[in-house]
Amino acid sequence: MVELKPQEVIFVGTREGLRLLIDAHTSIDTLKDAIRRRLAEAPGFFAGATVVLETRGAVVPPAWVEEVRHVLESHGLKVDHVDADLEARLRAASHVSAGSAETLNNMVQAAPPEEAEPMLPGADTLLIRQSLRSGQSASFEGNLVILGDVNPGSEVWAGGDIVVFGALRGVAHAGADGNRDARVVALRLQPTQLRIADKITRAPDDDVKAVRGPEQAFLKDGAIVIEPWKTHAGTVFGG
């Protein structure tokens, strides 16, 4: 088990579309490289999507945002707008030149991360009725439920729980916004990489685990543990 460094960029699905959460304490060049890598992992998957940009409360110069906008638009994404509070912070920082966002945030005390906008009752879970192939990814700010398999080479992220009614053989990150109570549940749990909040684990190279039925992964005493998935009536499917 190792500590997971905060991700420089996270694409989050919402009812309104995509939001791009970026770590403004990262240099602009590192950030642009991270965005390019994320988009390259799923070529065509984000193409044509509308994106709202937010910096989790940090102050950044307008030219810095324009560089990010250029990278996104060059990959076929449309930047609809930046979040309202970020627009106000951009106006306040308009006298600062582009360059390192890290330097800027050392000069200006950033506002605390904002609370996620509450979603309508019953709208905090996204249901995907298909399997994910290699190169595909899915993300959501709440819970993510997939009716199908998450195959090797595919990735799923969620601010809450991830439930896969199928085999999970790709990368899964639950509690991506720091929720340490999040869980990952699958009928067959064999991820190539599993993350919960800031913890990460990988499948061993010689992992040939026999099918043991539905399982769940969660944090216990600061480490990821995996146990049979049980309901009040007992183990699901008698696994």
PDB file of C-alpha atoms in Angstrom, residues 124-238:
ATOM      1  CA  ASP A 124     -26.438  11.363  -7.059  1.00  0.00           C
ATOM      2  CA  THR A 125     -25.916   8.039  -8.846  1.00  0.00           C
ATOM      3  CA  LEU A 126     -25.038   7.542 -12.498  1.00  0.00           C
ATOM      4  CA  LEU A 127     -26.106   4.276 -14.149  1.00  0.00           C
ATOM      5  CA  ILE A 128     -24.192   3.034 -17.193  1.00  0.00           C
ATOM      6  CA  ARG A 129     -25.871   0.186 -19.059  1.00  0.00           C
ATOM      7  CA  GLN A 130     -22.888  -1.163 -20.972  1.00  0.00           C
ATOM      8  CA  SER A 131     -19.422  -2.625 -20.557  1.00  0.00           C
ATOM      9  CA  LEU A 132     -16.321  -0.461 -20.905  1.00  0.00           C
ATOM     10  CA  ARG A 133     -13.712  -1.500 -23.459  1.00  0.00           C
ATOM     11  CA  SER A 134      -9.977  -0.811 -23.324  1.00  0.00           C
ATOM     12  CA  GLY A 135      -9.352   2.918 -23.750  1.00  0.00           C
ATOM     13  CA  GLN A 136     -12.766   3.948 -22.441  1.00  0.00           C
ATOM     14  CA  SER A 137     -13.378   5.697 -19.132  1.00  0.00           C
ATOM     15  CA  ALA A 138     -16.326   6.881 -17.079  1.00  0.00           C
ATOM     16  CA  SER A 139     -16.499   9.323 -14.192  1.00  0.00           C
ATOM     17  CA  PHE A 140     -19.128  10.869 -11.963  1.00  0.00           C
ATOM     18  CA  GLU A 141     -19.155  13.139  -8.927  1.00  0.00           C
ATOM     19  CA  GLY A 142     -21.505  10.821  -7.015  1.00  0.00           C
ATOM     20  CA  ASN A 143     -21.893   7.048  -7.072  1.00  0.00           C
ATOM     21  CA  LEU A 144     -21.225   5.133 -10.280  1.00  0.00           C
ATOM     22  CA  VAL A 145     -23.067   1.909 -11.182  1.00  0.00           C
ATOM     23  CA  ILE A 146     -22.090  -0.103 -14.238  1.00  0.00           C
ATOM     24  CA  LEU A 147     -24.261  -2.873 -15.663  1.00  0.00           C
ATOM     25  CA  GLY A 148     -21.486  -4.705 -17.452  1.00  0.00           C
ATOM     26  CA  ASP A 149     -17.764  -5.339 -17.274  1.00  0.00           C
ATOM     27  CA  VAL A 150     -14.918  -2.890 -16.759  1.00  0.00           C
ATOM     28  CA  ASN A 151     -12.328  -4.507 -18.998  1.00  0.00           C
ATOM     29  CA  PRO A 152      -8.520  -4.209 -18.822  1.00  0.00           C
ATOM     30  CA  GLY A 153      -7.379  -0.845 -20.154  1.00  0.00           C
ATOM     31  CA  SER A 154     -10.567   0.955 -19.095  1.00  0.00           C
ATOM     32  CA  GLU A 155     -10.960   3.233 -16.077  1.00  0.00           C
ATOM     33  CA  VAL A 156     -13.752   4.384 -13.787  1.00  0.00           C
ATOM     34  CA  TRP A 157     -13.716   7.234 -11.248  1.00  0.00           C
ATOM     35  CA  ALA A 158     -16.362   8.305  -8.751  1.00  0.00           C
ATOM     36  CA  GLY A 159     -16.642  10.750  -5.893  1.00  0.00           C
ATOM     37  CA  GLY A 160     -18.635   8.093  -4.051  1.00  0.00           C
ATOM     38  CA  ASP A 161     -19.019   4.341  -4.456  1.00  0.00           C
ATOM     39  CA  ILE A 162     -18.369   2.260  -7.560  1.00  0.00           C
ATOM     40  CA  VAL A 163     -20.599  -0.775  -8.119  1.00  0.00           C
ATOM     41  CA  VAL A 164     -19.948  -3.074 -11.067  1.00  0.00           C
ATOM     42  CA  PHE A 165     -22.536  -5.702 -11.917  1.00  0.00           C
ATOM     43  CA  GLY A 166     -19.957  -7.662 -13.845  1.00  0.00           C
ATOM     44  CA  ALA A 167     -16.195  -8.150 -13.791  1.00  0.00           C
ATOM     45  CA  LEU A 168     -13.946  -5.286 -12.735  1.00  0.00           C
ATOM     46  CA  ARG A 169     -10.596  -5.860 -14.455  1.00  0.00           C
ATOM     47  CA  GLY A 170      -9.577  -2.280 -15.228  1.00  0.00           C
ATOM     48  CA  VAL A 171      -8.680   0.695 -13.026  1.00  0.00           C
ATOM     49  CA  ALA A 172     -11.156   1.918 -10.410  1.00  0.00           C
ATOM     50  CA  HIS A 173     -10.930   4.990  -8.177  1.00  0.00           C
ATOM     51  CA  ALA A 174     -13.716   5.463  -5.637  1.00  0.00           C
ATOM     52  CA  GLY A 175     -13.848   8.446  -3.294  1.00  0.00           C
ATOM     53  CA  ALA A 176     -11.839  10.437  -5.840  1.00  0.00           C
ATOM     54  CA  ASP A 177     -12.645  13.678  -3.991  1.00  0.00           C
ATOM     55  CA  GLY A 178     -11.215  12.297  -0.746  1.00  0.00           C
ATOM     56  CA  ASN A 179     -14.231  10.334   0.507  1.00  0.00           C
ATOM     57  CA  ARG A 180     -12.636   7.648   2.685  1.00  0.00           C
ATOM     58  CA  ASP A 181     -15.990   5.930   3.268  1.00  0.00           C
ATOM     59  CA  ALA A 182     -16.337   5.059  -0.415  1.00  0.00           C
ATOM     60  CA  ARG A 183     -16.382   1.433  -1.541  1.00  0.00           C
ATOM     61  CA  VAL A 184     -15.752  -0.548  -4.701  1.00  0.00           C
ATOM     62  CA  VAL A 185     -18.076  -3.504  -5.244  1.00  0.00           C
ATOM     63  CA  ALA A 186     -18.047  -5.971  -8.124  1.00  0.00           C
ATOM     64  CA  LEU A 187     -19.399  -9.403  -8.943  1.00  0.00           C
ATOM     65  CA  ARG A 188     -15.835 -10.298  -9.892  1.00  0.00           C
ATOM     66  CA  LEU A 189     -13.221  -8.003  -8.364  1.00  0.00           C
ATOM     67  CA  GLN A 190      -9.940  -8.322 -10.273  1.00  0.00           C
ATOM     68  CA  PRO A 191      -8.779  -4.733 -10.918  1.00  0.00           C
ATOM     69  CA  THR A 192      -5.401  -3.924 -12.390  1.00  0.00           C
ATOM     70  CA  GLN A 193      -5.341  -0.950 -10.013  1.00  0.00           C
ATOM     71  CA  LEU A 194      -7.686  -0.011  -7.195  1.00  0.00           C
ATOM     72  CA  ARG A 195      -7.870   3.355  -5.425  1.00  0.00           C
ATOM     73  CA  ILE A 196     -10.026   4.559  -2.583  1.00  0.00           C
ATOM     74  CA  ALA A 197      -9.540   8.202  -1.600  1.00  0.00           C
ATOM     75  CA  ASP A 198      -5.747   8.608  -1.250  1.00  0.00           C
ATOM     76  CA  LYS A 199      -4.882   4.911  -1.015  1.00  0.00           C
ATOM     77  CA  ILE A 200      -3.871   2.712  -3.917  1.00  0.00           C
ATOM     78  CA  THR A 201      -3.190  -0.959  -4.495  1.00  0.00           C
ATOM     79  CA  ARG A 202      -2.361  -3.045  -7.543  1.00  0.00           C
ATOM     80  CA  ALA A 203      -3.043  -6.635  -8.466  1.00  0.00           C
ATOM     81  CA  PRO A 204       0.050  -8.828  -8.021  1.00  0.00           C
ATOM     82  CA  ASP A 205       1.784  -9.849 -11.251  1.00  0.00           C
ATOM     83  CA  ASP A 206       0.972 -13.509 -10.621  1.00  0.00           C
ATOM     84  CA  ASP A 207      -2.639 -12.898  -9.626  1.00  0.00           C
ATOM     85  CA  VAL A 208      -4.638 -15.939 -10.738  1.00  0.00           C
ATOM     86  CA  LYS A 209      -7.272 -15.665  -8.038  1.00  0.00           C
ATOM     87  CA  ALA A 210     -10.047 -18.195  -8.396  1.00  0.00           C
ATOM     88  CA  VAL A 211     -13.540 -16.854  -8.792  1.00  0.00           C
ATOM     89  CA  ARG A 212     -14.806 -16.246  -5.248  1.00  0.00           C
ATOM     90  CA  GLY A 213     -18.039 -14.451  -5.913  1.00  0.00           C
ATOM     91  CA  PRO A 214     -18.960 -10.800  -5.327  1.00  0.00           C
ATOM     92  CA  GLU A 215     -16.500  -8.787  -3.247  1.00  0.00           C
ATOM     93  CA  GLN A 216     -16.154  -5.277  -1.884  1.00  0.00           C
ATOM     94  CA  ALA A 217     -13.110  -3.135  -1.205  1.00  0.00           C
ATOM     95  CA  PHE A 218     -13.009  -0.401   1.422  1.00  0.00           C
ATOM     96  CA  LEU A 219     -10.631   1.368   3.788  1.00  0.00           C
ATOM     97  CA  LYS A 220      -9.964  -0.099   7.205  1.00  0.00           C
ATOM     98  CA  ASP A 221      -7.268   1.280   9.498  1.00  0.00           C
ATOM     99  CA  GLY A 222      -5.862   3.282   6.611  1.00  0.00           C
ATOM    100  CA  ALA A 223      -5.468   0.356   4.225  1.00  0.00           C
ATOM    101  CA  ILE A 224      -7.570  -1.120   1.435  1.00  0.00           C
ATOM    102  CA  VAL A 225      -9.143  -4.425   2.428  1.00  0.00           C
ATOM    103  CA  ILE A 226     -11.246  -6.797   0.340  1.00  0.00           C
ATOM    104  CA  GLU A 227     -14.054  -8.900   1.754  1.00  0.00           C
ATOM    105  CA  PRO A 228     -17.020 -10.881   0.401  1.00  0.00           C
ATOM    106  CA  TRP A 229     -19.925  -8.627  -0.523  1.00  0.00           C
ATOM    107  CA  LYS A 230     -22.735  -9.383   1.884  1.00  0.00           C
ATOM    108  CA  THR A 231     -26.282  -8.137   2.281  1.00  0.00           C
ATOM    109  CA  HIS A 232     -28.384  -8.375   5.412  1.00  0.00           C
ATOM    110  CA  ALA A 233     -29.478 -11.786   4.150  1.00  0.00           C
ATOM    111  CA  GLY A 234     -25.925 -13.043   3.766  1.00  0.00           C
ATOM    112  CA  THR A 235     -23.299 -13.279   1.055  1.00  0.00           C
ATOM    113  CA  VAL A 236     -24.552 -12.156  -2.350  1.00  0.00           C
ATOM    114  CA  PHE A 237     -25.123 -15.103  -4.682  1.00  0.00           C
ATOM    115  CA  GLY A 238     -23.775 -17.414  -1.999  1.00  0.00           C
TER     116      GLY A 238
END
